[in-house]
Short mmCIF file of C-alpha atoms in Angstrom, two decimals:
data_model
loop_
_atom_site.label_atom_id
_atom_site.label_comp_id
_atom_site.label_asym_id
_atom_site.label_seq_id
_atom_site.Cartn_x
_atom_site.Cartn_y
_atom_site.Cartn_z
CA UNK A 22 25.96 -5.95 10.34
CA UNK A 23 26.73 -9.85 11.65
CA UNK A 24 27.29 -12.01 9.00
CA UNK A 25 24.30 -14.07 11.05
CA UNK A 26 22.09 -11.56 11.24
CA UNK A 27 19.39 -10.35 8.38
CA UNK A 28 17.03 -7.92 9.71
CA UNK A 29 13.51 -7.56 8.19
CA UNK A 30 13.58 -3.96 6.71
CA UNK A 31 16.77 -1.45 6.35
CA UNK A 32 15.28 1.93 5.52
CA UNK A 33 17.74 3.43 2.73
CA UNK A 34 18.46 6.63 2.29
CA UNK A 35 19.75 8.41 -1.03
CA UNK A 36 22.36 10.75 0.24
CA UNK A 37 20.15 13.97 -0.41
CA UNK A 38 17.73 14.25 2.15
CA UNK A 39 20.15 15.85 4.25
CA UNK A 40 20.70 18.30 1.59
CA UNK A 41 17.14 18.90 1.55
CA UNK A 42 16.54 19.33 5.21
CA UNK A 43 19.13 21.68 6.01
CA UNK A 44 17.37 23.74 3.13
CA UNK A 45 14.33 23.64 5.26
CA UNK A 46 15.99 24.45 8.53
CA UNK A 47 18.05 27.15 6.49
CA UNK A 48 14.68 28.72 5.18
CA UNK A 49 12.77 28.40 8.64
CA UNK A 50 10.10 27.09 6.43
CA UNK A 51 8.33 24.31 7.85
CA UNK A 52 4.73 24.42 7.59
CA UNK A 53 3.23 22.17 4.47
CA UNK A 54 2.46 23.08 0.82
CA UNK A 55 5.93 24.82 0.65
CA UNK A 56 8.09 24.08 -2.67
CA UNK A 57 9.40 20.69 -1.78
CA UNK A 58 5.43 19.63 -1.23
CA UNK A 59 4.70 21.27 -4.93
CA UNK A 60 7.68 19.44 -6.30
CA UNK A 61 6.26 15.89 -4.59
CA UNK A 62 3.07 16.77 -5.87
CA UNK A 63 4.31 17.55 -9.33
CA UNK A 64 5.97 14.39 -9.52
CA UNK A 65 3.08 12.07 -8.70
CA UNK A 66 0.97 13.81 -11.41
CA UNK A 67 3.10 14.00 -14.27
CA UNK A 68 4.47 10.21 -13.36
CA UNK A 69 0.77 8.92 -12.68
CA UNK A 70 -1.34 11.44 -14.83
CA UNK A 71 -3.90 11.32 -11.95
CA UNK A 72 -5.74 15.21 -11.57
CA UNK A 73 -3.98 16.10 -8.25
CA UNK A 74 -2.19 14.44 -5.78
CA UNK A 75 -2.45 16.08 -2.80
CA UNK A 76 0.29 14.90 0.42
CA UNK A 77 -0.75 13.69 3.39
CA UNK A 78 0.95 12.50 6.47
CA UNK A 79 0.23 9.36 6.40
CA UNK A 80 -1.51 6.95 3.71
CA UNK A 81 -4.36 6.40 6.74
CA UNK A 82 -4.73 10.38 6.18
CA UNK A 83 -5.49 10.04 2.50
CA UNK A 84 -7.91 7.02 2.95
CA UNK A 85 -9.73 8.84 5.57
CA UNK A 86 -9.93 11.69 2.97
CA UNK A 87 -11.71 9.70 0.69
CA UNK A 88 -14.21 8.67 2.83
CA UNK A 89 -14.92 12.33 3.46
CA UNK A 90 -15.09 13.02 -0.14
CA UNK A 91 -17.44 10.04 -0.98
CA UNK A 92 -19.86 11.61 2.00
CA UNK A 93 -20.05 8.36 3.51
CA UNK A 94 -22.98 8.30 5.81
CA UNK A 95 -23.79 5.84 8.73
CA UNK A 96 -24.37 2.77 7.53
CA UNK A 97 -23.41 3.18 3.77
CA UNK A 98 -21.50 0.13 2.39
CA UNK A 99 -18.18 -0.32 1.01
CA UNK A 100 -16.79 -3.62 -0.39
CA UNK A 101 -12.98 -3.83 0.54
CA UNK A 102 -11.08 -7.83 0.74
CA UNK A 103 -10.19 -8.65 4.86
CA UNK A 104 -6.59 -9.15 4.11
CA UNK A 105 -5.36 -5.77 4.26
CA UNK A 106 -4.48 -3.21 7.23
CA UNK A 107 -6.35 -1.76 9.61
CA UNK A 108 -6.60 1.88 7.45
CA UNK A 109 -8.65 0.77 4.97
CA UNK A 110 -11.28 -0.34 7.14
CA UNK A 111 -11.24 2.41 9.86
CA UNK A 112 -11.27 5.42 6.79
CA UNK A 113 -14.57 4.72 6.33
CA UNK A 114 -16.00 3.46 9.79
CA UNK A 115 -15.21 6.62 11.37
CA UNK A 116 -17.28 8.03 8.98
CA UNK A 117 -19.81 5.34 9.88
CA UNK A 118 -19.18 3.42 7.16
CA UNK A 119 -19.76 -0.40 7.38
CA UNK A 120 -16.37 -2.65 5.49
CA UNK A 121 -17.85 -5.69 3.65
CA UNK A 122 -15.20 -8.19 3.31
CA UNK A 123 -14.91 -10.09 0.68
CA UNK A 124 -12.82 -13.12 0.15
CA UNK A 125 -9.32 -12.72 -1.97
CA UNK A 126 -7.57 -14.56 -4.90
CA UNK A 127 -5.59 -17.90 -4.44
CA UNK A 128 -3.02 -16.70 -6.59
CA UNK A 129 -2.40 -12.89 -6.44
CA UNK A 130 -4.56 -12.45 -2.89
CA UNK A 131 -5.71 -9.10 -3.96
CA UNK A 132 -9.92 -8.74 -3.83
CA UNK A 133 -11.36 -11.50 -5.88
CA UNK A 134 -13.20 -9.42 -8.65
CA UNK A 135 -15.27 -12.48 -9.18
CA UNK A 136 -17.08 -12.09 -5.94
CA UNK A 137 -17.41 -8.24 -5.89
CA UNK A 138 -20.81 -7.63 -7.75
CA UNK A 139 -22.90 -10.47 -5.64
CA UNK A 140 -21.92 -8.25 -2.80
CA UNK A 141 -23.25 -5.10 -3.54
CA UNK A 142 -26.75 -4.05 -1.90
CA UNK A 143 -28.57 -0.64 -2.16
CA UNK A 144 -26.41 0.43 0.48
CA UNK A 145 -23.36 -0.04 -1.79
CA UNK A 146 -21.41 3.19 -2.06
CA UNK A 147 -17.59 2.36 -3.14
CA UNK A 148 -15.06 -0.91 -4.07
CA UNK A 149 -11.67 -0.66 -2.35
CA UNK A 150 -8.93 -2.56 -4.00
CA UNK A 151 -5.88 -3.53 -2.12
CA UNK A 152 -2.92 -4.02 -4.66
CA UNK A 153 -1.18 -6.29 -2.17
CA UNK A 154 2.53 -6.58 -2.84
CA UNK A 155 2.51 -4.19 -4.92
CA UNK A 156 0.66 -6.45 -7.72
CA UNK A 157 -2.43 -4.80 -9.16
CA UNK A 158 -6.11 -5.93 -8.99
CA UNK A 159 -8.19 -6.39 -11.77
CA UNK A 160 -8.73 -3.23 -12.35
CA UNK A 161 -10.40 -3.18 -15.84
CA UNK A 162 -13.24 -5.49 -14.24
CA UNK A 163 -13.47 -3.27 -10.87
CA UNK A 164 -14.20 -0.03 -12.55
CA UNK A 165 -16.21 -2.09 -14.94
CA UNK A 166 -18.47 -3.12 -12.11
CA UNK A 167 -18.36 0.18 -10.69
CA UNK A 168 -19.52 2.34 -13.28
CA UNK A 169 -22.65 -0.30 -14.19
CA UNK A 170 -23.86 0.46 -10.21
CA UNK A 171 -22.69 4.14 -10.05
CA UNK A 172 -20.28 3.15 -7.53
CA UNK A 173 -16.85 4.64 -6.62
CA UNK A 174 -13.46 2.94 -6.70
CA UNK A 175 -10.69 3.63 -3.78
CA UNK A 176 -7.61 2.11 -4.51
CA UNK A 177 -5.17 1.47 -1.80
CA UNK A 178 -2.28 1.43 -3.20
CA UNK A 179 -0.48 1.80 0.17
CA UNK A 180 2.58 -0.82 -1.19
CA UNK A 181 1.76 0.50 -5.29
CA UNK A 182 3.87 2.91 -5.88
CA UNK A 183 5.80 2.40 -9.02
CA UNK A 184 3.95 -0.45 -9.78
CA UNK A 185 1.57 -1.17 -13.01
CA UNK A 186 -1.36 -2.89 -14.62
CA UNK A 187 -1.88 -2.94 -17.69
CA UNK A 188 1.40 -0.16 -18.30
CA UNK A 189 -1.24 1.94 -16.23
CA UNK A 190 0.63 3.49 -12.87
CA UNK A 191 -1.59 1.99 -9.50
CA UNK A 192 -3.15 4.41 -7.92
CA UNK A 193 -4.36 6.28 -10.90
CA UNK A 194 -6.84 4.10 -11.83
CA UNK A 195 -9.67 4.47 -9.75
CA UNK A 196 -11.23 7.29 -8.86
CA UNK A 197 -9.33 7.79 -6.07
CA UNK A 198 -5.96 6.08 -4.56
CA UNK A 199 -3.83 6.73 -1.62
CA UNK A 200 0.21 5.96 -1.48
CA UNK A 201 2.21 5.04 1.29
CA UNK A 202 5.71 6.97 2.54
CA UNK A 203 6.24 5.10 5.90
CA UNK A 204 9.50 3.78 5.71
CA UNK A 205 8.55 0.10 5.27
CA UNK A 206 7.70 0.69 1.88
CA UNK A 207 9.77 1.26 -1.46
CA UNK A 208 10.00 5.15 -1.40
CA UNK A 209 9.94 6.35 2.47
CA UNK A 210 9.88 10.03 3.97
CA UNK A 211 9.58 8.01 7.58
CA UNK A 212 5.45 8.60 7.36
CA UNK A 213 3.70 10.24 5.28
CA UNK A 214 1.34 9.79 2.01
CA UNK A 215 -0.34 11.14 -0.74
CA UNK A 216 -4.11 11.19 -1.88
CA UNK A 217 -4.10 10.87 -5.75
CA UNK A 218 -7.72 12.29 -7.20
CA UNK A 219 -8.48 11.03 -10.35
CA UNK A 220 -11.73 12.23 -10.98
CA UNK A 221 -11.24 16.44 -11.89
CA UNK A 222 -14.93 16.75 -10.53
CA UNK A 223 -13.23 15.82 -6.55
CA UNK A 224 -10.42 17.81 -6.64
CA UNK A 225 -11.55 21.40 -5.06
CA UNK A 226 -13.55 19.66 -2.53
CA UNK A 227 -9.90 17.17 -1.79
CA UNK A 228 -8.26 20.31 -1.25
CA UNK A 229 -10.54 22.28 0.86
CA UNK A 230 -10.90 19.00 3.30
CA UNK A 231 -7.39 18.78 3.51
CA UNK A 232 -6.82 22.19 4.55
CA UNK A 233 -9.02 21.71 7.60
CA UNK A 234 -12.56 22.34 5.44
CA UNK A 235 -11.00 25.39 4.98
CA UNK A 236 -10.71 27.20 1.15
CA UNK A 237 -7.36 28.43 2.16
CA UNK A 238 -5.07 26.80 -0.79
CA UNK A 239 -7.28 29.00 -3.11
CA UNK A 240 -6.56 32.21 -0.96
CA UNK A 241 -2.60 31.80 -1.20
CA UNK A 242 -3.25 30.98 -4.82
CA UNK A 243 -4.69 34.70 -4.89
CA UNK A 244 -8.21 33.41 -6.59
CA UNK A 245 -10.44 35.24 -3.42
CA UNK A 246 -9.39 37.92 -0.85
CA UNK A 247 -9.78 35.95 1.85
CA UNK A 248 -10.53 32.06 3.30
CA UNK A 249 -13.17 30.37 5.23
CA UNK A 250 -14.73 27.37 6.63
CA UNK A 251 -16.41 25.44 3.70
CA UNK A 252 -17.26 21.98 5.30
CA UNK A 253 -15.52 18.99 7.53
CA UNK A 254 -12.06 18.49 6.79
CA UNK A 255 -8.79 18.38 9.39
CA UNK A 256 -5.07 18.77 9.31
CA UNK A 257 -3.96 15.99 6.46
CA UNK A 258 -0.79 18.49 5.44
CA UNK A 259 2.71 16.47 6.18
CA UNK A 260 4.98 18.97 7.41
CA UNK A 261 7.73 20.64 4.52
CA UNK A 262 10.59 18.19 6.30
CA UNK A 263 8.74 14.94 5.22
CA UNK A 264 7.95 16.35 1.75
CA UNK A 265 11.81 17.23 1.58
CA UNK A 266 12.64 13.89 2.49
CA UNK A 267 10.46 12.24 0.11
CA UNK A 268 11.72 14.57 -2.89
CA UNK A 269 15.21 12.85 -2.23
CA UNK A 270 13.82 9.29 -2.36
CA UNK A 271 11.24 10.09 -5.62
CA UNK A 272 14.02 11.53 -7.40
CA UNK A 273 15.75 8.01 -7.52
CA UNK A 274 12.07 6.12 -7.30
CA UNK A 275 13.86 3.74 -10.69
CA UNK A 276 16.71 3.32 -9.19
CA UNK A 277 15.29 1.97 -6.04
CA UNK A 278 12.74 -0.02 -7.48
CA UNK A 279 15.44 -1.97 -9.74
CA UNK A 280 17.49 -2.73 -6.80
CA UNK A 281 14.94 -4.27 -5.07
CA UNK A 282 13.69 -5.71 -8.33
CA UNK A 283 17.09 -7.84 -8.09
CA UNK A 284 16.64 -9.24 -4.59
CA UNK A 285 13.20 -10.11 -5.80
CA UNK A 286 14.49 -11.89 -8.54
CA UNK A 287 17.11 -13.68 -6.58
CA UNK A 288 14.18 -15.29 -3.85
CA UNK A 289 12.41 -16.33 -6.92
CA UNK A 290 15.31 -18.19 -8.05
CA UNK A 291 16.16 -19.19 -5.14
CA UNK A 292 12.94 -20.66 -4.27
CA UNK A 293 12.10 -22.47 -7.49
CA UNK A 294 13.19 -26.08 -6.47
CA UNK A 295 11.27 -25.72 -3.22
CA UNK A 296 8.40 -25.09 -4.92
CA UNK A 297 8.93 -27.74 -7.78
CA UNK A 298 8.77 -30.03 -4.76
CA UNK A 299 5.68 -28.79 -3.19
CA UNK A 300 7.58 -27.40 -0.08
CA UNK A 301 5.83 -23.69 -0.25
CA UNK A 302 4.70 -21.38 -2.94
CA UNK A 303 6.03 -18.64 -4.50
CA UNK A 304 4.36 -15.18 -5.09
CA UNK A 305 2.30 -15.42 -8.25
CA UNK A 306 2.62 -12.40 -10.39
CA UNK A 307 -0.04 -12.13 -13.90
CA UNK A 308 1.50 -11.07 -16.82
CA UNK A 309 -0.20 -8.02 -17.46
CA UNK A 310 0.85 -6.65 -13.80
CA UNK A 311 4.27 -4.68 -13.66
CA UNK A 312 5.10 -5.03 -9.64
CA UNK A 313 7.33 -3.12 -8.10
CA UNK A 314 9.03 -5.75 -5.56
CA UNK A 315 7.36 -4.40 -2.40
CA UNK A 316 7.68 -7.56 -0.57
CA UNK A 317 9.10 -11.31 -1.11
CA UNK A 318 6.86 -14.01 0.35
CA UNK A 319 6.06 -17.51 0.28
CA UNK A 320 2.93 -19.71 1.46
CA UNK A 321 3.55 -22.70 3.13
CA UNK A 322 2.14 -26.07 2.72
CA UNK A 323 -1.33 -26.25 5.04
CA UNK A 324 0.23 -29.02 7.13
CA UNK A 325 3.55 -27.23 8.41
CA UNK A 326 3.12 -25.08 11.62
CA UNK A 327 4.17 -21.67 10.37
CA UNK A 328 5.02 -20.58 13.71
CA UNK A 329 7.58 -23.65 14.12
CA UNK A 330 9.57 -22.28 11.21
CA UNK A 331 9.17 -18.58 12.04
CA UNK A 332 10.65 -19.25 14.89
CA UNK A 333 13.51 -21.54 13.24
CA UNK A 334 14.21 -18.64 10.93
CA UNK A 335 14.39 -16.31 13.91
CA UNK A 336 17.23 -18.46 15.48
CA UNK A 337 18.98 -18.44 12.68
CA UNK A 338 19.16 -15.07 12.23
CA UNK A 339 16.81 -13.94 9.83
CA UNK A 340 13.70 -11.89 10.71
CA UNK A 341 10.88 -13.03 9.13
CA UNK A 342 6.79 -12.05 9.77
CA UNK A 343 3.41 -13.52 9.12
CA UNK A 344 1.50 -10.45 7.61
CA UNK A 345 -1.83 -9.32 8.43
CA UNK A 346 -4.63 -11.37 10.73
CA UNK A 347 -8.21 -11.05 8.29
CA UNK A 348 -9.91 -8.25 10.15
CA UNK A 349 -13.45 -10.29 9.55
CA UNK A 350 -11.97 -12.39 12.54
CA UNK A 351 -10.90 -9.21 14.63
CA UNK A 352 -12.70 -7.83 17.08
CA UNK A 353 -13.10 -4.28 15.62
CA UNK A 354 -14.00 -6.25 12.49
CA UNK A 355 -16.58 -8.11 13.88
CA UNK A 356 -18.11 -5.15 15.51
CA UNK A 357 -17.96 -2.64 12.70
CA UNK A 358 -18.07 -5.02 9.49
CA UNK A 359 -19.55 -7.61 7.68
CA UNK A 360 -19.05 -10.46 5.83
CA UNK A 361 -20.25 -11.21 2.63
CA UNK A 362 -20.01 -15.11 1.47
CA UNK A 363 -17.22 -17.53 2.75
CA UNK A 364 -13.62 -16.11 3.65
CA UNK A 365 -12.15 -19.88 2.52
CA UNK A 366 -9.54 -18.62 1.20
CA UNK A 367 -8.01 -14.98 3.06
CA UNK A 368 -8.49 -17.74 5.82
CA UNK A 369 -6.06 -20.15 4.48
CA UNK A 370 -3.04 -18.31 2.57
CA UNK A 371 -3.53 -15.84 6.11
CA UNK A 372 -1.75 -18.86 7.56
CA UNK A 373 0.36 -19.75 5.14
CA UNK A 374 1.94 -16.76 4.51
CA UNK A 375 5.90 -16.18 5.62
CA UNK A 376 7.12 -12.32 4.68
CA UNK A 377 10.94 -12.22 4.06
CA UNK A 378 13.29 -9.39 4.30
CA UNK A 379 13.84 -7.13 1.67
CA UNK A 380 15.49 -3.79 1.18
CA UNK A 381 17.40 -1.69 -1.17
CA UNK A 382 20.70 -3.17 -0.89
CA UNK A 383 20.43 -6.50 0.20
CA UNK A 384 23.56 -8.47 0.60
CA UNK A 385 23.48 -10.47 -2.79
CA UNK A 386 23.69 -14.09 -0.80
CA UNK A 387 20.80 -13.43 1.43
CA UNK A 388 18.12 -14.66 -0.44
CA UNK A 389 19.81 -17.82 -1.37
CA UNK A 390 21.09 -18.41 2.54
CA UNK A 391 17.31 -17.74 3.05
CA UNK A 392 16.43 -20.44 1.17
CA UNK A 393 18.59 -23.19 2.96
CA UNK A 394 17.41 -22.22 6.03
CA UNK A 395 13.73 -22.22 5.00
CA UNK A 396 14.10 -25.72 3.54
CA UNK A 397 15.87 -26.71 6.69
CA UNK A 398 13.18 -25.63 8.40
CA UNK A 399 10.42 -27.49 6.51
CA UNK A 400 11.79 -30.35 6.14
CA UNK A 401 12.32 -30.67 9.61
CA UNK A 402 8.75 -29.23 10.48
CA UNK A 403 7.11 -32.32 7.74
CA UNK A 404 9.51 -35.06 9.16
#
């Protein structure tokens, strides 16, 4: 790598998944729910204590499980924040489902819990949480609000894995949460994801629509003689060379999570004076949430064009994003959604917002050579 150049995202690889490939390709077997798909599975039960977690190839594939297993009908509401991706909306319109956005935090912008229960109508049929950056939502007050309507809680917990609120693993907390694999996030099999079902009551039915509405799991299992079509459903199974993959990267999920932990730590640092002299923001992380170092970002003053100093970061060598655009103000938003309330704020840190690279590994003077360049950048934007 040129010492001038720091790219957003270096996927990292453990040194086994070759190991654990060639076992597939020495086997011949590829299909899904082989052993390394049991071991995955294993592992995000015992580490989350969720009922099942079922893989998927892709977290989009999980979400759009959970739509199917909440029986969304057309125009059934489901409250969800605007600043998140594209999956968590689209699970549920395909089903005909109609997103209600509501606005998002100042400091953690995760769903503002605040605003959730003025938004719920008879038509109300789940609350999906987006633990952005890995930092959890206020959980205890979600499900609180949830169980008073008879409502049911999806989490996306797309960038939550190894992350906590409350010592309580994301994901696991709801009554259903999806993960992310794709190799932007902490632990990567290149796609793929995983459908954690934390109510027992959903778990046959999570199986049979993942197996194409098929009762086919139970068939291998040897509990009936043979397996047939039991209701919608479709091909969610990753294939046994992504769940080999991910088995490398789980197995070393601490490890990974502390090295990134340290980068984290080092931006924060690194960023403290800026912020002591109202030149951006730093991530704001409660107490009671455990994250897990997904991403490093900062929120710029409302003044300073964020584009100017994206694109003064860029010719310096250091590949930095905005995140997402509020899908209230898209047009599949606008066709398919609603709002509920003002969006003030997803509106205004949307803006703001300057994603920095991170990855396992990160040269140890990155962050701080970051931080020059960002001032540098400011300063010259505000002068």
């Amino acid at each position: 790598m040129k010492d001038q150049t720091i790219p957003f995202n270096l996927p990292h690889l453990t040194g086994d998944e070759f190991t654990y490939v060639a076992e597939i390709a020495r086997t011949r077997k590829l299909a899904g729910d082989g052993q390394f798909t049991k071991w995955c599975s294993d592992w995000i039960e015992q580490r989350t204590g969720c009922a099942r977690a079922l893989l998927t190839h892709s977290c989009t594939a999980a979400l759009e499980m959970a739509a199917l297993l909440l029986d969304i009908q057309p125009g059934d509401e489901v409250i969800m924040p605007s600043y998140t991706f594209v999956s968590t909306a689209n699970a549920f319109v395909l089903r005909g489902g109609v997103p209600v956005f509501v606005d998002i935090r100042e400091d953690t912008l995760n769903l503002d819990e605040r605003l959730v229960e003025a938004a719920i109508t008879p038509r109300t049929r789940a609350i999906v949480p987006v633990h952005y950056a890995g930092v959890a939502c206020e959980m205890d007050v979600l499900n609180d609000i949830a169980r008073r309507h008879g409502l049911k809680v999806v989490e996306d917990a797309a960038q939550g894995v190894m992350a906590y609120y409350r010592g309580r693993p994301l994901g696991a907390l709801g009554d259903l949460g999806a993960f992310s694999f794709h190799e932007t996030k902490n632990v990567i099999s290149g796609e793929g994801g995983a459908l954690l079902v934390n109510d027992p009551a959903l778990a046959l039915r999570a199986e049979i629509i993942r197996e194409k509405g098929t009762d086919r799991s139970r068939f291998f299992r040897g509990e009936i003689d043979k397996y047939t079509w039991q209701e919608v459903g479709s091909s969610y199974l990753p294939s046994e060379v992504i769940a080999a993959f991910l088995r490398a990267q789980l197995e070393h999920a601490e490890a990974l999570t502390a090295d990134r932990m340290v980068s984290w730590n080092r931006y924060h640092a690194a960023f403290a004076d800026l912020e002591f002299r109202g030149l951006l923001r730093r991530p704001i992380v409660p107490e009671h949430c455990d994250h897990n170092a997904h991403m490093y970002y900062v929120l710029l003053p409302d003044h300073i064009d964020r584009q100017g100093v994206l694109e003064k970061l860029k010719a310096a060598g250091v590949a930095s994003v905005f995140h997402y655009v509020p899908l209230h103000s898209s047009p599949g938003g606008q066709r398919y959604g609603r709002v509920h309330g003002g969006l003030a704020v997803t509106n205004r840190q949307s803006e703001r917002l300057i994603r920095l690279p991170l990855w396992v590994g990160m040269e140890e003077q990155f962050p701080a050579r970051i931080a020059r360049i960002m001032m540098e950048a400011i300063v010259g934007a505000d002068s």
